[in-house]
Amino acid sequence: MNFLTNLISGLSLGSVYAIIALGYTMVYGISKMLNFAHGDIIMIGGYMSFIMSMYVGMNGWLALLVAIVICTILGITIERLAYRPLRGTGSLAVLITAIGVSYFLQNIALLIWGANPKMFTSLFKGMSPIHAAGGKLTITPESIFTILANIVIMLCLTLFVSKTKAGKAMRAVSEDNGAAQLMGINVNQSISLTFAIGSGLAAVAGVLMCSAYPVLIPTTGAMPGIKAFTAAVFGGIGSIPGAMIGGLILGIIEIFSRAYISTELADAIVFGCLILVLLVRPTGLLGKKVHEKV
Amino acid sequence: MAERILKSVSVRALKGAKRGGQYRKEAMIAYGILIAGYILLQLGAATGIIGRNLQGQFVPICVYMALAISLNLVVGISGELSLGHAGFMAAGAFTGVVVTRVLEKSLSFAPARLIIALIAAALVAALAGFIIGIPILGLRGDYLAIVTLAFGEIIRNFMNVIYFGLNEKGHLVFSFNHAIDGIEDANRVITGPIGATGTTQIATFTGAMLLTAFTLFVVLNIKNSKQGRAIMAIRDNRIAGESIGLDVKKYKLMAFVVSAALAGMAGCMFGQNYSTLAPVKFNFNTSVLILVFVVLGGIGNIWGSMIAAALLTILPEALRQFSDYRMLTYAVVLIVVMICTYNPAIKARIGAVWSKINPFRKRSKDNSGSSGKKGKEAA
């Protein structure tokens, strides 16, 4: 039963990583940049939801909606102000700018909300955990909803990207920016839309993560951000199912190494697995192999 | 025909001479900054202009300069993005601490201990760089960046579970993943997440400055050697480099290992500057900080990264009175500087304004540009 409990908490943590990784992977796919500020948008999402439910007195679900809207606007603004002026100037310049944005968000949060941890109230506070197998196995509502949310988001995104016009435009831009523009696709709009979706998902991930691990500080998003980035690379960056598989595997590895090997070494094991995967498949599990043209 | 060949040869020779001149200029500026900085800071400290707080930053300034120079070898000269430089720094720092603690009784002359520790730190960090470098050199661009990030985190994570102590006989005891029993607190050398404790601080400003000069010497010489030119050729066009017979893996590995060894030495000096040092100090943020020095100073520009390292280490101290807004300002400055230096439109506008107000502008710039074009046509 211990094994099953660990598996479920692994899946739940992995689902959070997967939702964050989806944002990473879509942004990378379309603009070929590592958006290091993504983790901090999670943190902003968490704080927004916290503020809305604690001080404004909103219902948890309504607060989540507000957090999604705010993070979406934030994502579009960041792209417009910080990343768009640097489009096409090489990945290093944009990477450093993204790090600058990440510092900016963390320090804004530090100024507004202070360094003291805020205790986040779970979105699923009223619900009682499910007991199975004679009380040996406990499944928290947080786990169930996180895993469900992950599946729903993943299905919706896949449908969106493959069926709708905007989704097809996004795919075209990520395939070939210039050709897409010649075909009459509004590249700026597509990229803004990607950032909007990614940031909205980050808000969802933030609220789900803070429901399960309720301590909220300005650096809350940093480590999950890095792990989710790892998950995106693990699954093959740029691929939507890859992000989900990568996230789930990473979450399970992390929980299992915490439970059975060593708490301190869990992160080292997670990163070690990433390196092993990249050695065998240099573009991740589901990544496309890119042939180089001379 | 003969004339054309002659012309192209002369242009090439001229270019070669120019490159040599550029190297000398770069080296002179870099060493000049170092010497002038040393004299100014020593004078400032002696006359009391520079306060105690800032004097405490002297060794870290030198260490960060050395780290920026060594990372520039990978990011600027070899053209690979590395996000795990703090990992090598950590490896060097903790190796240095163990070595100096072991030698403390038998070797009382501190500089000798420091030099042995530096060599050991360089070896350990180089070994780590070698082990990490071999598998990752097949990867490209962002994948390489994420793997260096992962390795940096792994090294730091391992520091959290490593325990070193000295037993009654003064021998070194090692333990993995659990604390060592039966040792007095004073005899603990490295204690997992608490890190190094009870280190005798033997790092001095002069020593740190000499280390920076050594790092500078190594990197500038590599940059101006046959190997350095090969590394830069691979950076500019890997396929072209490969097709003229350059061993891409060998040269990339060389840059990576040398950079790791130099970072290890800088880390060792850093470790000797504090009596206690926790592994947390070497997290992802430190790697990013060093990368910021390199990018702000101008990628590949060695003296630029030295100045950026010095200024950005002093800046937080100088901004103490704005403590709350300090990091926020830092973030905004970082974003604005990146946009101003890399956005083509803004860069051109700044360039136009600068050429109007620049008192040292060269009037012969147009001539050299057109002769360069002719040279290309001739070739």
XYZ file of C-alpha atoms in Angstrom:
673
model
C 0.000 0.000 0.000
C 2.940 2.236 0.727
C 3.954 1.783 -2.858
C 0.520 2.829 -4.137
C 0.439 5.902 -1.877
C 3.818 6.959 -3.197
C 2.756 6.300 -6.750
C -0.298 8.522 -6.370
C 1.625 11.370 -4.776
C 4.242 10.953 -7.509
C 1.572 11.198 -10.181
C 0.122 14.246 -8.468
C 3.470 16.039 -8.220
C 4.247 14.938 -11.762
C 0.960 16.416 -12.966
C 1.948 19.796 -11.524
C 5.290 19.554 -13.296
C 3.514 18.514 -16.479
C 1.178 21.521 -16.446
C 4.126 23.875 -15.914
C 6.171 22.025 -18.523
C 3.367 22.495 -21.075
C 3.861 26.247 -20.788
C 7.620 25.885 -21.158
C 7.396 23.572 -24.103
C 4.845 25.637 -26.062
C 6.823 28.831 -25.576
C 10.025 27.084 -26.553
C 8.395 25.514 -29.588
C 7.160 28.789 -30.964
C 9.871 31.272 -30.026
C 12.883 28.980 -29.395
C 13.562 30.648 -26.069
C 13.956 29.308 -22.544
C 11.505 31.340 -20.525
C 13.119 31.206 -17.095
C 10.502 33.565 -15.701
C 7.837 30.887 -16.154
C 8.409 29.500 -12.657
C 7.820 32.911 -11.152
C 4.514 33.301 -12.943
C 3.446 30.217 -10.982
C 4.376 32.039 -7.794
C 2.445 35.171 -8.875
C -0.536 32.944 -9.650
C -0.331 31.442 -6.186
C -0.141 34.855 -4.490
C -3.007 36.267 -6.587
C -5.270 33.407 -5.672
C -4.196 33.757 -2.023
C -4.915 37.519 -1.996
C -8.280 37.117 -3.723
C -9.521 34.468 -1.334
C -7.981 35.846 1.883
C -8.369 39.614 1.577
C -11.085 40.086 -1.044
C -13.040 37.149 0.303
C -13.653 35.390 -2.972
C -14.587 31.780 -3.362
C -11.491 29.634 -4.062
C -12.573 28.753 -7.585
C -13.369 32.377 -8.444
C -9.972 33.365 -7.041
C -8.388 30.777 -9.315
C -10.158 32.346 -12.291
C -8.915 35.819 -11.347
C -5.376 34.445 -10.930
C -5.556 32.889 -14.392
C -6.688 36.173 -15.954
C -3.990 38.199 -14.170
C -1.237 35.744 -15.087
C -2.392 35.668 -18.704
C -2.169 39.456 -18.896
C 1.182 39.343 -17.119
C 2.523 36.785 -19.591
C 1.454 38.818 -22.611
C 2.916 42.006 -21.087
C 6.258 40.364 -20.343
C 6.485 39.011 -23.868
C 5.604 42.397 -25.349
C 7.980 44.488 -23.206
C 10.960 42.238 -22.547
C 11.125 39.456 -25.135
C 9.738 40.908 -28.366
C 12.466 43.598 -28.716
C 15.021 40.785 -28.608
C 13.346 38.376 -31.011
C 15.836 36.953 -33.477
C 18.945 38.076 -31.611
C 20.112 34.668 -30.416
C 19.071 32.599 -27.456
C 21.609 33.927 -24.945
C 20.350 37.517 -24.943
C 16.744 36.416 -24.443
C 17.780 33.911 -21.780
C 19.497 36.587 -19.701
C 16.499 38.879 -20.156
C 14.242 36.070 -18.958
C 16.462 35.698 -15.891
C 16.134 39.450 -15.364
C 12.344 39.144 -15.558
C 12.496 36.265 -13.085
C 14.484 38.375 -10.581
C 12.072 41.227 -11.180
C 8.983 39.146 -10.387
C 10.598 37.584 -7.306
C 11.626 40.952 -5.917
C 8.290 42.597 -6.675
C 6.668 39.779 -4.726
C 9.190 40.278 -1.927
C 8.392 43.992 -1.774
C 4.625 43.563 -1.833
C 4.118 40.471 0.263
C 7.346 40.255 2.276
C 9.599 37.296 2.957
C 7.346 35.669 5.565
C 5.707 32.514 4.256
C 1.960 32.705 3.630
C -0.105 29.670 4.484
C -2.179 28.902 1.433
C -5.656 27.469 1.997
C -6.280 24.502 -0.206
C -8.755 24.859 -3.031
C -10.328 21.599 -1.888
C -10.554 22.431 1.785
C -14.088 21.152 2.382
C -13.549 17.792 0.750
C -12.476 14.786 2.722
C -9.800 12.389 1.508
C -10.842 9.025 0.115
C -9.864 5.986 2.140
C -9.411 2.686 0.390
C -8.114 -0.795 1.173
C -9.318 -0.691 4.752
C -7.928 2.745 5.549
C -4.406 1.852 4.548
C -4.542 3.875 1.360
C -5.444 7.543 1.571
C -5.999 9.615 -1.530
C -6.223 13.361 -0.983
C -8.643 15.407 -3.091
C -5.643 17.537 -4.114
C -4.060 14.513 -5.803
C -7.236 13.532 -7.619
C -7.971 17.018 -8.904
C -4.381 17.672 -9.935
C -4.200 14.458 -11.935
C -7.623 15.117 -13.498
C -6.728 18.717 -14.313
C -3.566 17.537 -16.012
C -5.446 15.064 -18.201
C -8.151 17.582 -19.131
C -5.618 20.332 -19.934
C -3.515 17.969 -21.974
C -6.530 16.782 -24.031
C -7.834 20.324 -24.574
C -4.431 21.590 -25.651
C -3.878 18.749 -28.081
C -7.316 19.342 -29.616
C -6.716 23.092 -29.696
C -3.365 22.792 -31.405
C -4.469 20.227 -33.976
C -8.043 21.330 -34.773
C -8.487 25.065 -34.392
C -7.271 27.749 -36.750
C -5.291 29.575 -34.050
C -3.665 26.296 -32.994
C -2.688 25.470 -36.554
C -1.243 28.964 -36.907
C 0.824 28.365 -33.768
C 2.159 25.125 -35.186
C 2.995 26.813 -38.467
C 4.897 29.593 -36.704
C 6.896 27.123 -34.649
C 7.690 25.110 -37.791
C 8.864 28.048 -39.878
C 8.425 31.592 -38.708
C 9.123 33.270 -42.028
C 7.030 30.963 -44.189
C 4.114 31.302 -41.780
C 4.290 35.064 -42.112
C 4.262 34.780 -45.895
C 1.107 32.651 -45.655
C -0.620 35.533 -43.928
C -0.355 34.302 -40.356
C -0.005 37.027 -37.760
C 3.187 35.840 -36.061
C 3.067 38.373 -33.224
C -0.483 37.386 -32.399
C 0.368 33.679 -32.407
C 3.312 34.192 -30.082
C 1.234 36.370 -27.735
C -1.441 33.665 -27.674
C 1.167 31.055 -26.765
C 2.461 33.160 -23.899
C -1.109 33.773 -22.771
C -1.946 30.057 -22.687
C 1.357 29.169 -21.026
C 0.938 31.803 -18.319
C -2.697 30.875 -17.697
C -1.621 27.268 -17.222
C 1.120 28.467 -14.874
C -1.545 30.075 -12.682
C -3.494 26.791 -12.577
C -0.296 24.940 -11.707
C 0.497 27.489 -9.010
C -2.862 27.084 -7.286
C -2.766 23.277 -7.532
C 0.787 23.157 -6.224
C 0.064 25.508 -3.333
C -3.010 23.423 -2.462
C -0.816 20.371 -2.040
C 2.241 22.122 -0.563
C 0.723 25.168 1.151
C 3.782 27.329 1.893
C 3.931 30.413 -0.305
C 7.140 32.519 -0.464
C 8.558 34.691 -3.290
C 10.862 31.873 -4.400
C 8.148 29.207 -4.365
C 8.129 28.978 -8.147
C 11.891 28.804 -8.722
C 12.655 25.135 -8.070
C 9.416 23.700 -9.567
C 10.139 25.923 -12.566
C 13.567 24.368 -13.046
C 12.172 20.856 -12.512
C 9.360 21.465 -14.994
C 11.868 22.769 -17.486
C 13.820 19.556 -16.931
C 10.579 17.633 -17.499
C 9.967 19.461 -20.765
C 13.472 18.596 -21.973
C 13.047 15.034 -20.694
C 9.955 14.533 -22.850
C 11.409 16.389 -25.811
C 11.062 20.133 -25.707
C 8.459 21.468 -28.121
C 6.233 18.384 -27.857
C 2.953 18.581 -25.896
C 2.557 14.857 -25.038
C 6.295 14.826 -24.314
C 5.853 17.495 -21.638
C 3.142 15.445 -19.949
C 5.090 12.190 -20.017
C 8.258 13.970 -18.898
C 6.440 15.668 -16.027
C 4.784 12.484 -14.793
C 7.992 10.423 -14.953
C 9.947 13.138 -13.189
C 7.357 13.457 -10.415
C 7.290 9.704 -9.837
C 11.096 9.477 -9.804
C 11.289 12.327 -7.321
C 8.730 10.911 -4.880
C 10.152 7.393 -5.095
C 13.730 8.485 -4.512
C 12.550 10.597 -1.567
C 10.732 7.591 -0.138
C 13.177 4.787 -0.829
C 16.655 6.249 -1.364
C 17.383 9.602 0.220
C 15.549 12.882 0.694
C 18.717 14.903 0.189
C 19.698 13.109 -2.984
C 16.250 13.173 -4.643
C 17.061 16.177 -6.809
C 20.400 14.710 -7.834
C 18.633 11.502 -8.911
C 16.031 13.448 -10.913
C 18.706 15.421 -12.740
C 20.815 12.277 -13.186
C 17.884 10.577 -14.959
C 17.549 13.580 -17.267
C 21.195 13.287 -18.248
C 20.859 9.545 -18.889
C 17.840 10.129 -21.134
C 19.616 12.852 -23.077
C 22.634 10.607 -23.577
C 20.475 7.954 -25.223
C 18.059 10.321 -26.963
C 19.714 13.737 -27.379
C 16.382 15.446 -28.139
C 14.365 13.914 -25.313
C 11.850 11.056 -25.301
C 9.436 12.378 -27.934
C 11.545 15.152 -29.420
C 11.991 15.461 -33.141
C 15.417 14.832 -34.503
C 16.546 17.925 -36.326
C 18.763 17.436 -39.333
C 21.315 20.097 -39.912
C 21.534 21.871 -43.207
C 24.891 23.049 -44.414
C 45.950 37.741 -61.565
C 49.256 37.972 -59.773
C 48.287 41.377 -58.578
C 45.048 40.043 -57.147
C 46.795 37.260 -55.290
C 49.362 39.660 -53.949
C 46.613 42.000 -52.851
C 44.705 39.272 -51.058
C 47.870 38.069 -49.351
C 48.721 41.562 -48.213
C 45.198 42.088 -46.954
C 45.408 38.839 -45.077
C 48.778 39.755 -43.598
C 47.389 43.096 -42.575
C 44.433 41.412 -40.955
C 46.776 39.055 -39.122
C 48.790 41.981 -37.839
C 45.606 43.696 -36.804
C 44.483 40.618 -34.908
C 47.834 40.464 -33.095
C 47.449 44.119 -32.227
C 43.951 43.482 -30.962
C 45.245 40.721 -28.735
C 47.932 42.950 -27.290
C 45.386 45.697 -26.746
C 42.970 43.339 -25.030
C 45.703 41.886 -22.813
C 47.014 45.325 -21.918
C 43.579 46.601 -20.977
C 42.819 43.494 -18.909
C 46.106 43.476 -16.993
C 45.919 47.250 -16.675
C 42.494 47.031 -15.031
C 43.803 44.410 -12.650
C 46.922 46.347 -11.603
C 45.134 49.697 -11.384
C 42.333 48.103 -9.380
C 44.818 46.478 -7.011
C 46.731 49.707 -6.394
C 43.574 51.804 -5.992
C 41.933 49.376 -3.586
C 45.128 48.963 -1.532
C 45.535 52.740 -1.329
C 41.874 53.156 -0.451
C 42.149 50.576 2.311
C 45.402 52.043 3.671
C 44.075 55.590 3.816
C 40.738 54.497 5.222
C 38.629 55.805 2.320
C 37.257 52.326 1.746
C 35.297 51.120 4.743
C 35.490 47.755 6.505
C 32.415 46.408 4.738
C 33.804 46.982 1.303
C 37.243 45.702 2.345
C 35.566 42.429 3.170
C 34.455 42.281 -0.457
C 38.004 42.465 -1.875
C 38.562 38.712 -2.089
C 35.049 37.979 -3.464
C 35.550 40.660 -6.119
C 38.739 38.961 -7.303
C 37.087 35.537 -7.131
C 34.090 36.664 -9.185
C 36.407 38.301 -11.705
C 38.298 35.023 -12.066
C 35.011 33.117 -12.395
C 33.748 35.528 -15.047
C 36.990 35.170 -17.000
C 36.865 31.385 -16.803
C 33.200 31.195 -17.805
C 33.968 33.485 -20.715
C 36.196 30.716 -22.051
C 33.124 28.481 -22.415
C 30.405 31.008 -23.207
C 32.352 33.591 -25.165
C 35.203 31.741 -26.802
C 33.704 28.271 -27.159
C 30.169 29.561 -27.648
C 28.373 27.071 -25.407
C 25.905 28.147 -22.768
C 26.883 26.774 -19.353
C 24.487 27.144 -16.426
C 26.437 25.082 -13.883
C 29.597 27.053 -13.238
C 28.858 27.290 -9.505
C 29.082 23.488 -9.343
C 32.772 23.563 -10.253
C 33.247 26.430 -7.857
C 31.708 24.282 -5.110
C 33.887 21.293 -5.972
C 36.975 23.498 -5.744
C 35.896 25.241 -2.555
C 35.239 22.051 -0.594
C 38.344 20.296 -1.914
C 40.380 23.299 -0.838
C 38.832 23.301 2.623
C 39.593 19.606 3.163
C 43.176 19.946 1.922
C 44.009 22.973 4.059
C 42.474 21.406 7.165
C 44.508 18.217 6.709
C 47.738 20.143 6.146
C 47.090 22.651 8.933
C 49.206 20.815 11.561
C 52.079 19.715 9.350
C 52.498 22.796 7.180
C 52.386 26.058 9.079
C 53.300 28.317 6.157
C 49.857 29.471 4.957
C 50.686 30.498 1.351
C 52.187 27.061 0.680
C 49.028 25.424 2.031
C 46.950 27.694 -0.149
C 48.922 26.822 -3.268
C 48.625 23.076 -2.611
C 44.905 23.521 -1.997
C 44.530 25.494 -5.224
C 46.264 22.779 -7.225
C 44.116 20.072 -5.646
C 40.971 22.123 -6.274
C 41.935 22.635 -9.908
C 42.506 18.896 -10.351
C 39.202 17.875 -8.750
C 37.217 20.491 -10.671
C 38.974 19.534 -13.911
C 38.087 15.898 -13.280
C 34.461 16.890 -12.686
C 34.547 18.970 -15.868
C 36.003 16.042 -17.794
C 33.386 13.575 -16.526
C 30.606 16.044 -17.289
C 32.115 17.201 -20.547
C 32.427 13.829 -22.275
C 28.730 12.939 -22.395
C 27.377 16.413 -23.016
C 29.495 17.424 -25.948
C 27.223 15.552 -28.325
C 24.385 17.826 -27.271
C 23.690 21.192 -28.799
C 22.590 24.590 -27.620
C 19.770 24.606 -25.137
C 20.069 20.894 -24.371
C 23.660 21.446 -23.342
C 22.558 24.346 -21.185
C 20.003 22.229 -19.319
C 22.538 19.441 -18.747
C 25.097 21.831 -17.295
C 22.308 23.164 -15.068
C 21.496 19.602 -14.012
C 25.135 18.797 -13.250
C 25.543 21.982 -11.252
C 22.541 20.969 -9.129
C 23.856 17.404 -8.781
C 27.242 18.597 -7.522
C 25.562 20.885 -4.991
C 23.208 18.096 -3.953
C 26.133 15.755 -3.301
C 27.770 18.410 -1.136
C 24.669 18.186 1.052
C 25.354 14.545 1.962
C 29.126 14.578 2.277
C 30.719 14.544 5.720
C 34.422 14.980 6.458
C 36.052 15.045 9.867
C 39.407 14.615 11.570
C 39.795 11.804 14.130
C 41.994 11.869 17.269
C 45.117 11.029 15.280
C 44.424 13.868 12.867
C 43.488 11.507 10.044
C 40.706 12.371 7.653
C 37.432 10.467 8.075
C 34.805 10.427 5.374
C 31.155 9.524 5.490
C 28.384 9.548 2.923
C 24.755 10.380 3.648
C 25.023 10.214 7.469
C 26.901 12.237 10.049
C 30.135 10.947 11.567
C 29.789 9.916 15.211
C 32.296 10.439 17.979
C 33.986 13.546 16.647
C 34.155 16.862 18.456
C 32.556 19.816 16.749
C 35.940 21.494 16.348
C 37.223 18.544 14.337
C 34.391 18.546 11.807
C 35.555 19.741 8.421
C 32.489 19.401 6.222
C 29.089 18.654 7.706
C 26.512 17.994 5.006
C 24.055 20.848 4.558
C 25.873 22.998 7.140
C 28.925 22.843 4.926
C 32.505 23.675 5.839
C 33.070 24.865 9.396
C 36.134 25.961 11.340
C 38.184 26.877 8.290
C 41.180 29.079 9.008
C 40.824 32.072 6.717
C 44.041 32.183 4.734
C 42.808 33.915 1.580
C 44.331 37.361 1.156
C 43.584 40.159 -1.258
C 47.039 39.873 -2.843
C 46.672 36.118 -3.230
C 43.226 36.459 -4.777
C 44.474 39.125 -7.144
C 47.377 36.894 -8.200
C 44.891 34.092 -8.848
C 42.797 36.409 -11.037
C 45.946 37.400 -12.923
C 46.795 33.722 -13.401
C 43.275 33.002 -14.704
C 43.535 35.948 -17.050
C 46.936 34.767 -18.253
C 45.644 31.263 -19.018
C 42.489 32.381 -20.799
C 44.155 35.123 -22.854
C 46.882 32.739 -23.932
C 44.403 30.072 -24.924
C 42.424 32.643 -26.867
C 45.516 33.669 -28.784
C 46.873 30.168 -29.406
C 46.349 27.737 -32.264
C 43.891 25.832 -30.082
C 42.021 29.000 -29.218
C 41.594 29.912 -32.857
C 40.368 26.385 -33.545
C 37.836 26.700 -30.702
C 36.605 30.015 -32.062
C 36.417 28.642 -35.606
C 34.201 25.809 -34.326
C 32.072 28.333 -32.464
C 31.546 30.415 -35.600
C 30.771 27.475 -37.851
C 30.926 23.968 -36.489
C 30.395 22.223 -39.809
C 33.023 24.314 -41.586
C 35.453 23.638 -38.742
C 34.777 19.928 -38.922
C 35.268 19.881 -42.686
C 38.773 21.342 -42.435
C 39.716 18.606 -39.990
C 39.253 20.186 -36.577
C 38.417 17.693 -33.840
C 35.283 19.396 -32.532
C 34.865 17.235 -29.433
C 38.492 17.586 -28.404
C 38.514 21.361 -28.602
C 35.146 21.795 -26.921
C 36.223 19.447 -24.126
C 39.472 21.346 -23.746
C 37.720 24.684 -23.269
C 35.241 23.105 -20.855
C 37.856 21.342 -18.691
C 40.189 24.341 -18.484
C 37.249 26.541 -17.555
C 36.176 24.057 -14.872
C 39.691 23.875 -13.410
C 39.954 27.660 -13.234
C 36.510 27.875 -11.629
C 37.646 25.261 -9.092
C 40.666 27.391 -8.174
C 38.505 30.484 -7.798
C 36.112 28.467 -5.646
C 39.021 27.295 -3.486
C 40.081 30.885 -2.865
C 36.465 31.746 -2.078
C 36.250 28.890 0.437
C 39.412 30.027 2.203
C 37.883 33.463 2.729
C 35.134 32.313 5.107
C 35.280 30.327 8.312
C 31.944 28.702 7.475
C 30.548 27.965 4.046
C 27.290 26.199 3.194
C 26.646 24.348 -0.103
C 23.556 26.549 -0.615
C 25.970 29.340 -1.579
C 26.684 27.484 -4.824
C 23.161 27.148 -6.155
C 21.710 27.937 -9.554
C 21.532 31.654 -8.729
C 25.319 31.825 -8.356
C 25.790 30.171 -11.748
C 23.401 32.698 -13.221
C 25.193 35.564 -11.492
C 28.490 34.583 -13.124
C 26.731 34.255 -16.471
C 25.282 37.731 -16.003
C 28.823 39.109 -15.514
C 29.876 37.535 -18.787
C 26.849 38.686 -20.774
C 26.782 42.198 -19.329
C 30.492 42.631 -19.979
C 29.947 41.595 -23.565
C 30.120 37.927 -24.516
C 33.728 37.058 -25.379
C 35.004 40.392 -24.100
C 37.288 39.415 -21.241
C 38.052 42.771 -19.672
C 34.392 43.721 -20.017
C 33.354 40.744 -17.936
C 36.011 41.649 -15.340
C 34.581 45.132 -14.944
C 31.026 43.782 -14.837
C 32.031 41.297 -12.129
C 33.712 43.968 -10.008
C 30.907 46.499 -10.371
C 28.094 44.044 -9.746
C 29.831 42.722 -6.628
C 30.375 46.228 -5.248
C 26.940 47.519 -6.339
C 24.823 45.633 -3.762
C 27.176 46.879 -1.014
C 27.006 50.433 -2.317
C 23.216 50.293 -2.631
C 22.804 49.194 0.969
C 20.646 52.200 1.904
C 18.110 51.290 -0.776
C 18.120 47.733 0.536
C 14.496 46.967 -0.360
C 14.723 48.196 -3.927
C 18.255 46.944 -4.499
C 17.514 43.693 -6.280
C 14.552 45.199 -8.096
C 16.818 47.904 -9.534
C 19.322 45.218 -10.427
C 16.662 43.267 -12.350
C 15.420 46.321 -14.222
C 18.980 47.389 -15.103
C 19.669 43.882 -16.398
C 16.613 43.849 -18.685
C 17.162 47.395 -19.970
C 20.863 46.804 -20.655
C 20.083 43.587 -22.536
C 17.466 45.274 -24.701
C 19.675 48.302 -25.359
C 22.708 46.244 -26.326
C 20.993 43.553 -28.393
C 17.972 45.143 -30.074
C 19.264 46.176 -33.521
C 17.088 49.299 -33.833
C 17.890 50.672 -30.373
C 21.545 49.728 -30.750
C 21.795 51.645 -34.028
C 20.168 54.691 -32.460
C 22.526 54.603 -29.462
C 25.454 54.088 -31.832
C 24.446 57.150 -33.871
C 24.166 59.318 -30.774
C 27.433 57.978 -29.380
C 29.376 58.648 -32.579
C 28.270 62.275 -32.360
C 29.347 62.789 -28.767
C 32.306 60.390 -28.648
C 35.436 62.509 -28.147
C 37.774 59.700 -29.347
C 35.999 58.911 -32.616
C 38.203 57.691 -35.420
C 37.908 59.459 -38.707
C 39.615 56.716 -40.714
C 36.879 54.186 -39.918
C 35.251 54.430 -43.348
C 38.512 53.729 -45.171
C 39.278 50.514 -43.326
C 35.738 49.315 -43.934
C 35.985 49.727 -47.692
C 39.408 48.081 -47.882
C 38.024 45.119 -45.972
C 35.308 44.786 -48.606
C 37.848 44.905 -51.400
C 39.882 42.242 -49.658
C 36.848 39.963 -49.611
C 36.262 40.485 -53.313
C 39.881 39.753 -54.095
C 39.777 36.557 -52.073
